[in-house]
């Protein structure tokens, strides 16, 4: 109670002071931080009001928080800035929509395996060709000098020369700061080490990848692995499934000609071998003796049929991998020839490693394959589908006639409504592995292991090559001003994002940082990056760049 | 009476068309489109266009509406964008899960409520009555998701008595209805969420019953029974309670209708694969056919149960007549 | 029906007198009133009471963030995972809860009463049409509707208020209508009509005073319903992230995965919700006894 009255007195004093202040405020020149005695009218125009779009807290807590922080920092500098959280779909709609109506935003690029190649992060998101509505350059960054290098690295076949170009591109980005990377998240996952051993951790994919199901071994008589997910999976039809986790399961039911090894090298799998006859002709020899889960043999006809089905049905998910194919022919009992329209370097690693082999004897009779429910999916992969209970679980058992040994009897992919439920299930031993990145608090709880509750769990860590950033619309004021962007890079508290919001599980960001350290080969370590949180320095940069503050303390653009 | 019933039924169908229309257009005004969830932004715009075609979203709004409403006439909600299966199938599965949970909770709530309410009316003014009221109102005041969280922390995490998540142990699903729902494992999963929901619902029947009992007990024939020296318990349950049940029963019918939507939050907290959770994810995923289907089914059920409640009331209370 | 004495003036005055008199021996009602006054006080003076801003981070002497600290003198309800003061958040949340509750309940009862009185008074086809409209609104599931609404509009507490108002006036309308149906049959209405009072005058001067007790009671329930609805929506993550609310606090503790390590964080907003709703229930119950004399002690 005493506190209240004190507060009230304070409030009264403050109000009185404020009134006094405003009453004689006009004449006084101690209104920091003008630093100039130019009358308002002669200053540049006001820095426009800025809205920072962000995810909702539950979608990405860190982005949500950081977006608020930056808006608050700008307010302190006399800019009318606010953060506006919104649904992810709506956010994408705004960023990729025709109107391009946004000032700034927080979002991220996930570190998928194919993005180890720098083309996506250098070219697709920074080249001016993509700086139009619908394009990936949502920062609207346009720099002819940069464009040239980005194009050159794409054409350069010599890897060391290409590396030089990519390094140079990173230098320009760090200088121009078209966006501000806030942080990268580490892939923290966990599994039950008392029940299972020999898991494989792949960067960007984590524990539940293509290889763990082959390598993992049960240590007890619990021979069925239960994998927890907090993301729903859609359906079991390879032609229509578009969810990431749907595919992570489908690729274990349906086999593929080539699989990418844990070190991302192509490895002949359902294919015995492949032979690049010439630039546009590839021969693939099918492995002998494979059967589908219903006992029918896998033949070259099935392979040809599958690829043609995917092409005919225009499966959007794989469109770019399939367009290079001109025709497919069967040359003998176990050889298929792919004729390409033009040379396509990623044919082996992408096309052959992605398209699943479907049984022709089932799919040729289906009228509308894309709409087919495929409840009893029959493939030739290492696991047979037992049951798919929508929104609950996917149950698979080991396929005994598979050519590679599998040590578990099957696995269950269980879907939870929240990470909280997964942690309880992990603790009680009801699930044995997670398929997603743990929330930072759960990582910490497992690490702290209070009272030995999590003795049976092993944490695994993987670096992510993806990153989360503040994007700015360079078509708009004040982001068209490079110095303003550099000042912005000093307003982001990188340590707060990493140490506080991520509990330290991740990597620091920086202005213009695009290819992160985790991508060792392509990351340029010698580029100076604006990566210190220093609002005072930000103010200095702005002053040097000619930004001024008017009598009401509002920031104004430099006079042109 | 039959005439009245048919008339109401007709109005109800009209209503459903109205609600469906409103829902249809409401969803179409939502910013963001369904392809955002399935197509990676790095995939070319043609792929997005293809998906829109597959979903039947490429035509004009009016064309889409015509398709929607003619399909609806055949009770076809369309295929769920996400699951690539008829939405009605998904709704059936989820509805079963929700109904089992809600009906169990309701049986619990009404048994406790009716007996508790009758007893409270009888013990009117006592300290125990105040305690009973306070407890039932505390559970009425506490949000179910919060109580659910607390119960999970206590009974699942600390004591490990009950499983905390889902409807069954991983890998035990499938099979016939009996195999799926009539077993101990399912019951163990059901108990915690059902009690949490039941405790929340309990206050309504309990207080209605209590008030209704007080009303009945002031009637003459109870006084007479008392004067005749009939045993108290006998009077309570034989005479008073029977007559006091009417409002409780009608409230019950309304309740079933209202509970179809499920306790969304309870389903989230307990990972219960019910209709409530499904509709929330369907809406956020912009899965129009599934979300529309859920809305329409829930609306239809609510309207139907309202009608039943009205009919029940007329049937039980001869003073009301429908002409 | 439920009201002991019906007359032209109604009995609002006697109701407040009776209510106060009841407080003397109805302990629960007394507790309710005291608690409610307490909460209203906290809500009105929340800016003064809350020692910190809801988003301020707190550091200890060594300069590191006070993460997940259990309650202490400085932070009576402990701190969050990023060092925010939960006490301040809960205090500020009180205002949100009461604002949503009172505003929504007010809108609901005003609309519901007008519709109910009109329907009951005119009867006939007016009544039929209105009741079908009521049916329409009964049939819309609440939470999904709010989610759509907050997607169409921006997420904000006004959505919750709007949604509660849109979907809840029907209950009040229904109850008021049935009450009015029985009132219009009473002799004093007929007398009024004979004396030359118009429809509007009859509804305002003769009928309204007699349904006010019922309306008040319904309003109390609506306050609770709106507060609970706001908490639920915020817990699901569809609330206004920039306005501190109890549901929001619970949402953050749940979605950051801290519910089992920070009991102070998950219990305090929950207890606040329980106490506030409970106090209103107690008051409503006492009101009910006044309104319905058969529930009164003999």
GROMACS .gro file of C-alpha atoms in nm, chain A residues 1-403:
model
  403
    1UNK     CA    1   0.000   0.000   0.000
    2UNK     CA    2   0.284   0.230   0.086
    3UNK     CA    3   0.428   0.168  -0.254
    4UNK     CA    4   0.109   0.288  -0.421
    5UNK     CA    5   0.102   0.616  -0.238
    6UNK     CA    6   0.466   0.676  -0.314
    7UNK     CA    7   0.395   0.604  -0.675
    8UNK     CA    8   0.105   0.841  -0.672
    9UNK     CA    9   0.313   1.119  -0.529
   10UNK     CA   10   0.573   1.055  -0.793
   11UNK     CA   11   0.307   1.060  -1.057
   12UNK     CA   12   0.180   1.396  -0.937
   13UNK     CA   13   0.530   1.541  -0.931
   14UNK     CA   14   0.598   1.408  -1.276
   15UNK     CA   15   0.280   1.551  -1.419
   16UNK     CA   16   0.358   1.889  -1.265
   17UNK     CA   17   0.710   1.875  -1.402
   18UNK     CA   18   0.585   1.777  -1.743
   19UNK     CA   19   0.339   2.065  -1.750
   20UNK     CA   20   0.609   2.306  -1.650
   21UNK     CA   21   0.836   2.158  -1.910
   22UNK     CA   22   0.592   2.185  -2.197
   23UNK     CA   23   0.487   2.532  -2.088
   24UNK     CA   24   0.834   2.677  -2.134
   25UNK     CA   25   0.958   2.401  -2.364
   26UNK     CA   26   0.937   2.596  -2.686
   27UNK     CA   27   1.223   2.826  -2.609
   28UNK     CA   28   1.456   2.584  -2.441
   29UNK     CA   29   1.724   2.427  -2.657
   30UNK     CA   30   1.814   2.135  -2.435
   31UNK     CA   31   1.592   1.904  -2.638
   32UNK     CA   32   1.846   1.639  -2.702
   33UNK     CA   33   1.932   1.505  -2.952
   34UNK     CA   34   1.908   1.771  -3.216
   35UNK     CA   35   2.264   1.886  -3.205
   36UNK     CA   36   2.173   2.153  -3.458
   37UNK     CA   37   2.012   2.489  -3.452
   38UNK     CA   38   1.855   2.463  -3.794
   39UNK     CA   39   1.485   2.543  -3.781
   40UNK     CA   40   1.257   2.247  -3.844
   41UNK     CA   41   1.140   2.375  -4.181
   42UNK     CA   42   1.488   2.366  -4.324
   43UNK     CA   43   1.551   2.007  -4.220
   44UNK     CA   44   1.481   1.709  -4.440
   45UNK     CA   45   1.145   1.540  -4.434
   46UNK     CA   46   1.045   1.326  -4.139
   47UNK     CA   47   1.163   0.969  -4.136
   48UNK     CA   48   0.837   0.790  -4.223
   49UNK     CA   49   0.654   0.576  -3.970
   50UNK     CA   50   0.786   0.221  -3.988
   51UNK     CA   51   0.608  -0.106  -3.933
   52UNK     CA   52   0.809  -0.419  -3.862
   53UNK     CA   53   0.613  -0.727  -3.960
   54UNK     CA   54   0.693  -1.038  -3.762
   55UNK     CA   55   0.569  -1.385  -3.684
   56UNK     CA   56   0.332  -1.449  -3.400
   57UNK     CA   57   0.507  -1.541  -3.075
   58UNK     CA   58   0.417  -1.909  -3.101
   59UNK     CA   59   0.547  -1.938  -3.455
   60UNK     CA   60   0.883  -1.782  -3.379
   61UNK     CA   61   0.928  -1.631  -3.035
   62UNK     CA   62   1.274  -1.491  -3.110
   63UNK     CA   63   1.174  -1.310  -3.428
   64UNK     CA   64   0.871  -1.173  -3.250
   65UNK     CA   65   1.077  -1.045  -2.958
   66UNK     CA   66   1.359  -0.905  -3.171
   67UNK     CA   67   1.116  -0.724  -3.394
   68UNK     CA   68   0.976  -0.550  -3.087
   69UNK     CA   69   1.325  -0.469  -2.963
   70UNK     CA   70   1.431  -0.305  -3.286
   71UNK     CA   71   1.109  -0.104  -3.305
   72UNK     CA   72   1.175   0.016  -2.950
   73UNK     CA   73   1.535   0.110  -3.035
   74UNK     CA   74   1.411   0.316  -3.326
   75UNK     CA   75   1.154   0.487  -3.106
   76UNK     CA   76   1.438   0.593  -2.878
   77UNK     CA   77   1.601   0.747  -3.183
   78UNK     CA   78   1.290   0.946  -3.261
   79UNK     CA   79   1.140   0.726  -3.530
   80UNK     CA   80   0.778   0.625  -3.509
   81UNK     CA   81   0.825   0.250  -3.534
   82UNK     CA   82   0.603  -0.036  -3.430
   83UNK     CA   83   0.609  -0.410  -3.454
   84UNK     CA   84   0.315  -0.591  -3.604
   85UNK     CA   85   0.299  -0.965  -3.547
   86UNK     CA   86   0.098  -1.165  -3.797
   87UNK     CA   87   0.014  -1.514  -3.907
   88UNK     CA   88   0.290  -1.672  -4.117
   89UNK     CA   89   0.069  -1.721  -4.422
   90UNK     CA   90  -0.036  -1.359  -4.410
   91UNK     CA   91   0.325  -1.250  -4.374
   92UNK     CA   92   0.426  -1.448  -4.682
   93UNK     CA   93   0.130  -1.307  -4.867
   94UNK     CA   94   0.245  -0.953  -4.792
   95UNK     CA   95   0.608  -1.023  -4.884
   96UNK     CA   96   0.532  -1.207  -5.207
   97UNK     CA   97   0.211  -1.028  -5.299
   98UNK     CA   98   0.173  -0.791  -5.591
   99UNK     CA   99   0.150  -0.476  -5.381
  100UNK     CA  100   0.485  -0.516  -5.203
  101UNK     CA  101   0.337  -0.306  -4.925
  102UNK     CA  102   0.581  -0.340  -4.637
  103UNK     CA  103   0.859  -0.145  -4.467
  104UNK     CA  104   1.052  -0.412  -4.284
  105UNK     CA  105   1.000  -0.760  -4.147
  106UNK     CA  106   1.160  -1.048  -3.962
  107UNK     CA  107   1.168  -1.393  -4.119
  108UNK     CA  108   1.419  -1.669  -4.191
  109UNK     CA  109   1.554  -1.910  -4.447
  110UNK     CA  110   1.574  -2.269  -4.330
  111UNK     CA  111   1.903  -2.446  -4.382
  112UNK     CA  112   1.804  -2.726  -4.611
  113UNK     CA  113   2.076  -2.948  -4.750
  114UNK     CA  114   2.053  -2.819  -5.106
  115UNK     CA  115   2.118  -2.470  -4.970
  116UNK     CA  116   2.474  -2.569  -4.881
  117UNK     CA  117   2.533  -2.465  -5.238
  118UNK     CA  118   2.564  -2.085  -5.221
  119UNK     CA  119   2.351  -2.016  -5.525
  120UNK     CA  120   2.025  -1.986  -5.333
  121UNK     CA  121   2.156  -1.746  -5.070
  122UNK     CA  122   2.373  -1.540  -5.305
  123UNK     CA  123   2.175  -1.527  -5.626
  124UNK     CA  124   1.807  -1.601  -5.554
  125UNK     CA  125   1.763  -1.367  -5.260
  126UNK     CA  126   1.993  -1.081  -5.364
  127UNK     CA  127   1.998  -1.057  -5.743
  128UNK     CA  128   1.801  -0.766  -5.885
  129UNK     CA  129   1.629  -1.002  -6.132
  130UNK     CA  130   1.434  -1.134  -5.835
  131UNK     CA  131   1.359  -0.793  -5.684
  132UNK     CA  132   1.006  -0.788  -5.825
  133UNK     CA  133   0.675  -0.891  -5.671
  134UNK     CA  134   0.677  -1.267  -5.617
  135UNK     CA  135   1.056  -1.286  -5.633
  136UNK     CA  136   1.279  -1.402  -5.350
  137UNK     CA  137   1.467  -1.074  -5.325
  138UNK     CA  138   1.210  -0.929  -5.088
  139UNK     CA  139   1.461  -0.665  -4.975
  140UNK     CA  140   1.450  -0.516  -5.323
  141UNK     CA  141   1.828  -0.496  -5.319
  142UNK     CA  142   1.963  -0.379  -5.655
  143UNK     CA  143   2.334  -0.346  -5.714
  144UNK     CA  144   2.467  -0.399  -6.070
  145UNK     CA  145   2.817  -0.469  -5.939
  146UNK     CA  146   2.679  -0.741  -5.716
  147UNK     CA  147   2.454  -0.882  -5.990
  148UNK     CA  148   2.756  -0.936  -6.211
  149UNK     CA  149   2.935  -1.140  -5.947
  150UNK     CA  150   2.623  -1.334  -5.858
  151UNK     CA  151   2.578  -1.428  -6.223
  152UNK     CA  152   2.944  -1.513  -6.263
  153UNK     CA  153   2.953  -1.756  -5.970
  154UNK     CA  154   2.660  -1.936  -6.124
  155UNK     CA  155   2.846  -1.998  -6.450
  156UNK     CA  156   3.185  -2.073  -6.296
  157UNK     CA  157   3.249  -2.447  -6.303
  158UNK     CA  158   3.590  -2.431  -6.134
  159UNK     CA  159   3.513  -2.463  -5.766
  160UNK     CA  160   3.802  -2.252  -5.634
  161UNK     CA  161   3.734  -1.973  -5.877
  162UNK     CA  162   3.369  -1.988  -5.783
  163UNK     CA  163   3.462  -1.968  -5.419
  164UNK     CA  164   3.653  -1.647  -5.483
  165UNK     CA  165   3.346  -1.499  -5.646
  166UNK     CA  166   3.119  -1.608  -5.364
  167UNK     CA  167   3.362  -1.454  -5.114
  168UNK     CA  168   3.354  -1.128  -5.305
  169UNK     CA  169   2.976  -1.135  -5.314
  170UNK     CA  170   2.971  -1.172  -4.936
  171UNK     CA  171   3.202  -0.874  -4.900
  172UNK     CA  172   2.965  -0.655  -5.098
  173UNK     CA  173   2.665  -0.775  -4.901
  174UNK     CA  174   2.835  -0.707  -4.570
  175UNK     CA  175   2.912  -0.355  -4.686
  176UNK     CA  176   2.568  -0.279  -4.832
  177UNK     CA  177   2.366  -0.447  -4.555
  178UNK     CA  178   2.053  -0.524  -4.759
  179UNK     CA  179   1.931  -0.724  -4.460
  180UNK     CA  180   2.042  -0.786  -4.104
  181UNK     CA  181   2.092  -1.143  -3.992
  182UNK     CA  182   1.996  -1.175  -3.627
  183UNK     CA  183   2.093  -1.533  -3.547
  184UNK     CA  184   2.111  -1.893  -3.664
  185UNK     CA  185   1.956  -2.167  -3.464
  186UNK     CA  186   2.141  -2.485  -3.372
  187UNK     CA  187   1.952  -2.807  -3.444
  188UNK     CA  188   1.914  -2.944  -3.092
  189UNK     CA  189   1.750  -3.283  -3.083
  190UNK     CA  190   1.745  -3.581  -2.851
  191UNK     CA  191   1.697  -3.957  -2.838
  192UNK     CA  192   1.675  -4.228  -2.577
  193UNK     CA  193   2.027  -4.366  -2.545
  194UNK     CA  194   1.928  -4.643  -2.306
  195UNK     CA  195   1.700  -4.802  -2.563
  196UNK     CA  196   1.870  -4.724  -2.893
  197UNK     CA  197   2.217  -4.656  -3.028
  198UNK     CA  198   2.391  -4.559  -3.351
  199UNK     CA  199   2.190  -4.264  -3.470
  200UNK     CA  200   2.309  -4.041  -3.750
  201UNK     CA  201   2.279  -3.664  -3.721
  202UNK     CA  202   2.263  -3.475  -4.050
  203UNK     CA  203   2.290  -3.096  -4.056
  204UNK     CA  204   1.960  -2.941  -4.157
  205UNK     CA  205   1.774  -3.270  -4.117
  206UNK     CA  206   1.856  -3.373  -3.762
  207UNK     CA  207   1.808  -3.726  -3.630
  208UNK     CA  208   1.503  -3.837  -3.823
  209UNK     CA  209   1.670  -3.849  -4.162
  210UNK     CA  210   1.705  -4.108  -4.435
  211UNK     CA  211   1.991  -4.286  -4.267
  212UNK     CA  212   1.909  -4.321  -3.899
  213UNK     CA  213   1.641  -4.587  -3.969
  214UNK     CA  214   1.913  -4.801  -4.132
  215UNK     CA  215   2.178  -4.750  -3.870
  216UNK     CA  216   1.986  -4.736  -3.543
  217UNK     CA  217   2.002  -5.046  -3.324
  218UNK     CA  218   1.779  -5.142  -3.034
  219UNK     CA  219   1.956  -5.212  -2.705
  220UNK     CA  220   1.664  -5.378  -2.531
  221UNK     CA  221   1.363  -5.578  -2.638
  222UNK     CA  222   1.198  -5.250  -2.736
  223UNK     CA  223   1.254  -5.296  -3.108
  224UNK     CA  224   1.005  -5.045  -3.242
  225UNK     CA  225   1.128  -4.687  -3.249
  226UNK     CA  226   0.878  -4.417  -3.160
  227UNK     CA  227   0.953  -4.080  -3.316
  228UNK     CA  228   0.778  -3.769  -3.186
  229UNK     CA  229   0.666  -3.487  -3.408
  230UNK     CA  230   0.487  -3.165  -3.329
  231UNK     CA  231   0.407  -3.108  -3.693
  232UNK     CA  232   0.118  -3.279  -3.865
  233UNK     CA  233   0.168  -3.487  -4.179
  234UNK     CA  234  -0.070  -3.472  -4.471
  235UNK     CA  235  -0.114  -3.781  -4.681
  236UNK     CA  236   0.062  -4.089  -4.814
  237UNK     CA  237   0.030  -4.010  -5.182
  238UNK     CA  238   0.375  -3.924  -5.326
  239UNK     CA  239   0.207  -3.724  -5.601
  240UNK     CA  240   0.021  -3.493  -5.367
  241UNK     CA  241   0.211  -3.489  -5.039
  242UNK     CA  242   0.371  -3.152  -4.990
  243UNK     CA  243   0.458  -3.147  -4.623
  244UNK     CA  244   0.821  -3.183  -4.524
  245UNK     CA  245   0.746  -3.453  -4.271
  246UNK     CA  246   0.513  -3.634  -4.507
  247UNK     CA  247   0.811  -3.673  -4.739
  248UNK     CA  248   1.053  -3.774  -4.469
  249UNK     CA  249   0.829  -4.074  -4.413
  250UNK     CA  250   0.737  -4.141  -4.775
  251UNK     CA  251   1.100  -4.178  -4.875
  252UNK     CA  252   1.126  -4.470  -4.633
  253UNK     CA  253   0.821  -4.641  -4.784
  254UNK     CA  254   0.913  -4.571  -5.147
  255UNK     CA  255   1.261  -4.637  -5.268
  256UNK     CA  256   1.465  -4.414  -5.493
  257UNK     CA  257   1.730  -4.488  -5.754
  258UNK     CA  258   1.989  -4.278  -5.575
  259UNK     CA  259   2.017  -4.172  -5.212
  260UNK     CA  260   2.236  -3.891  -5.087
  261UNK     CA  261   2.481  -4.019  -4.826
  262UNK     CA  262   2.508  -3.851  -4.484
  263UNK     CA  263   2.789  -3.646  -4.634
  264UNK     CA  264   2.561  -3.547  -4.924
  265UNK     CA  265   2.735  -3.764  -5.186
  266UNK     CA  266   2.509  -3.943  -5.436
  267UNK     CA  267   2.508  -4.318  -5.376
  268UNK     CA  268   2.354  -4.576  -5.610
  269UNK     CA  269   2.067  -4.728  -5.419
  270UNK     CA  270   1.780  -4.895  -5.600
  271UNK     CA  271   2.004  -4.842  -5.899
  272UNK     CA  272   2.296  -5.077  -5.937
  273UNK     CA  273   2.493  -4.802  -6.110
  274UNK     CA  274   2.454  -4.508  -6.342
  275UNK     CA  275   2.648  -4.406  -6.644
  276UNK     CA  276   2.665  -4.061  -6.797
  277UNK     CA  277   2.686  -4.164  -7.163
  278UNK     CA  278   2.708  -3.806  -7.283
  279UNK     CA  279   2.593  -3.465  -7.156
  280UNK     CA  280   2.228  -3.537  -7.228
  281UNK     CA  281   2.211  -3.916  -7.195
  282UNK     CA  282   2.218  -4.102  -6.867
  283UNK     CA  283   2.187  -4.479  -6.836
  284UNK     CA  284   2.072  -4.627  -6.507
  285UNK     CA  285   2.107  -4.998  -6.427
  286UNK     CA  286   1.843  -5.122  -6.185
  287UNK     CA  287   1.940  -5.334  -5.886
  288UNK     CA  288   1.826  -5.697  -5.927
  289UNK     CA  289   1.593  -5.894  -5.708
  290UNK     CA  290   1.398  -5.611  -5.543
  291UNK     CA  291   1.029  -5.654  -5.471
  292UNK     CA  292   0.743  -5.430  -5.369
  293UNK     CA  293   0.578  -5.478  -5.032
  294UNK     CA  294   0.306  -5.686  -5.201
  295UNK     CA  295   0.562  -5.931  -5.341
  296UNK     CA  296   0.563  -5.808  -5.703
  297UNK     CA  297   0.912  -5.757  -5.850
  298UNK     CA  298   1.046  -5.407  -5.913
  299UNK     CA  299   1.116  -5.373  -6.285
  300UNK     CA  300   1.248  -5.110  -6.522
  301UNK     CA  301   0.888  -5.063  -6.639
  302UNK     CA  302   0.797  -4.947  -6.289
  303UNK     CA  303   1.080  -4.694  -6.294
  304UNK     CA  304   0.988  -4.558  -6.637
  305UNK     CA  305   0.622  -4.546  -6.537
  306UNK     CA  306   0.698  -4.356  -6.216
  307UNK     CA  307   0.905  -4.085  -6.380
  308UNK     CA  308   0.651  -4.043  -6.657
  309UNK     CA  309   0.366  -4.028  -6.407
  310UNK     CA  310   0.538  -3.750  -6.218
  311UNK     CA  311   0.599  -3.563  -6.543
  312UNK     CA  312   0.246  -3.617  -6.678
  313UNK     CA  313   0.077  -3.519  -6.355
  314UNK     CA  314   0.280  -3.199  -6.333
  315UNK     CA  315   0.375  -3.256  -5.973
  316UNK     CA  316   0.463  -2.904  -5.866
  317UNK     CA  317   0.687  -3.018  -5.579
  318UNK     CA  318   0.939  -3.169  -5.824
  319UNK     CA  319   0.872  -2.956  -6.128
  320UNK     CA  320   1.219  -2.809  -6.161
  321UNK     CA  321   1.385  -3.151  -6.133
  322UNK     CA  322   1.176  -3.306  -6.407
  323UNK     CA  323   1.160  -3.039  -6.677
  324UNK     CA  324   1.508  -3.127  -6.812
  325UNK     CA  325   1.386  -3.478  -6.906
  326UNK     CA  326   1.307  -3.516  -7.273
  327UNK     CA  327   1.224  -3.888  -7.288
  328UNK     CA  328   1.277  -4.213  -7.103
  329UNK     CA  329   1.340  -4.546  -7.275
  330UNK     CA  330   1.405  -4.900  -7.164
  331UNK     CA  331   1.717  -5.028  -7.336
  332UNK     CA  332   1.728  -5.378  -7.187
  333UNK     CA  333   1.588  -5.585  -6.899
  334UNK     CA  334   1.757  -5.378  -6.633
  335UNK     CA  335   1.863  -5.053  -6.796
  336UNK     CA  336   1.670  -4.728  -6.834
  337UNK     CA  337   1.795  -4.441  -7.046
  338UNK     CA  338   1.712  -4.079  -6.963
  339UNK     CA  339   1.740  -3.837  -7.254
  340UNK     CA  340   1.771  -3.477  -7.144
  341UNK     CA  341   1.669  -3.163  -7.326
  342UNK     CA  342   1.993  -2.994  -7.225
  343UNK     CA  343   2.279  -3.073  -6.988
  344UNK     CA  344   2.159  -3.056  -6.627
  345UNK     CA  345   2.429  -3.095  -6.364
  346UNK     CA  346   2.207  -3.175  -6.063
  347UNK     CA  347   2.034  -3.464  -6.248
  348UNK     CA  348   2.194  -3.734  -6.034
  349UNK     CA  349   2.183  -3.552  -5.700
  350UNK     CA  350   1.836  -3.405  -5.737
  351UNK     CA  351   1.628  -3.585  -5.996
  352UNK     CA  352   1.743  -3.941  -5.941
  353UNK     CA  353   1.765  -3.892  -5.565
  354UNK     CA  354   1.416  -3.746  -5.527
  355UNK     CA  355   1.166  -3.931  -5.745
  356UNK     CA  356   1.019  -4.239  -5.573
  357UNK     CA  357   0.957  -4.566  -5.757
  358UNK     CA  358   0.587  -4.649  -5.764
  359UNK     CA  359   0.440  -4.991  -5.848
  360UNK     CA  360   0.298  -4.968  -6.198
  361UNK     CA  361   0.052  -5.253  -6.140
  362UNK     CA  362  -0.128  -5.040  -5.883
  363UNK     CA  363  -0.099  -4.688  -6.019
  364UNK     CA  364  -0.179  -4.760  -6.383
  365UNK     CA  365  -0.535  -4.846  -6.282
  366UNK     CA  366  -0.597  -4.531  -6.087
  367UNK     CA  367  -0.804  -4.276  -6.264
  368UNK     CA  368  -0.697  -3.959  -6.091
  369UNK     CA  369  -0.360  -4.032  -5.929
  370UNK     CA  370  -0.314  -3.690  -5.768
  371UNK     CA  371  -0.644  -3.717  -5.584
  372UNK     CA  372  -0.585  -4.078  -5.483
  373UNK     CA  373  -0.580  -4.132  -5.106
  374UNK     CA  374  -0.330  -4.418  -5.119
  375UNK     CA  375  -0.429  -4.549  -4.778
  376UNK     CA  376  -0.239  -4.875  -4.823
  377UNK     CA  377   0.075  -4.732  -4.976
  378UNK     CA  378   0.278  -5.007  -5.143
  379UNK     CA  379   0.638  -4.921  -5.218
  380UNK     CA  380   0.968  -5.103  -5.232
  381UNK     CA  381   1.141  -4.910  -4.953
  382UNK     CA  382   1.281  -5.044  -4.625
  383UNK     CA  383   0.954  -4.990  -4.434
  384UNK     CA  384   0.597  -5.101  -4.499
  385UNK     CA  385   0.304  -4.879  -4.411
  386UNK     CA  386   0.089  -5.046  -4.148
  387UNK     CA  387  -0.148  -4.767  -4.063
  388UNK     CA  388  -0.188  -4.392  -4.097
  389UNK     CA  389  -0.419  -4.243  -3.839
  390UNK     CA  390  -0.476  -3.884  -3.947
  391UNK     CA  391  -0.339  -3.639  -3.694
  392UNK     CA  392  -0.232  -3.917  -3.458
  393UNK     CA  393   0.030  -4.155  -3.582
  394UNK     CA  394   0.193  -4.332  -3.870
  395UNK     CA  395   0.290  -4.692  -3.802
  396UNK     CA  396   0.547  -4.868  -4.017
  397UNK     CA  397   0.707  -5.208  -3.996
  398UNK     CA  398   1.034  -5.337  -4.135
  399UNK     CA  399   1.017  -5.483  -4.486
  400UNK     CA  400   1.185  -5.822  -4.450
  401UNK     CA  401   1.281  -5.865  -4.813
  402UNK     CA  402   1.475  -5.540  -4.833
  403UNK     CA  403   1.831  -5.563  -4.963
   0.00000   0.00000   0.00000
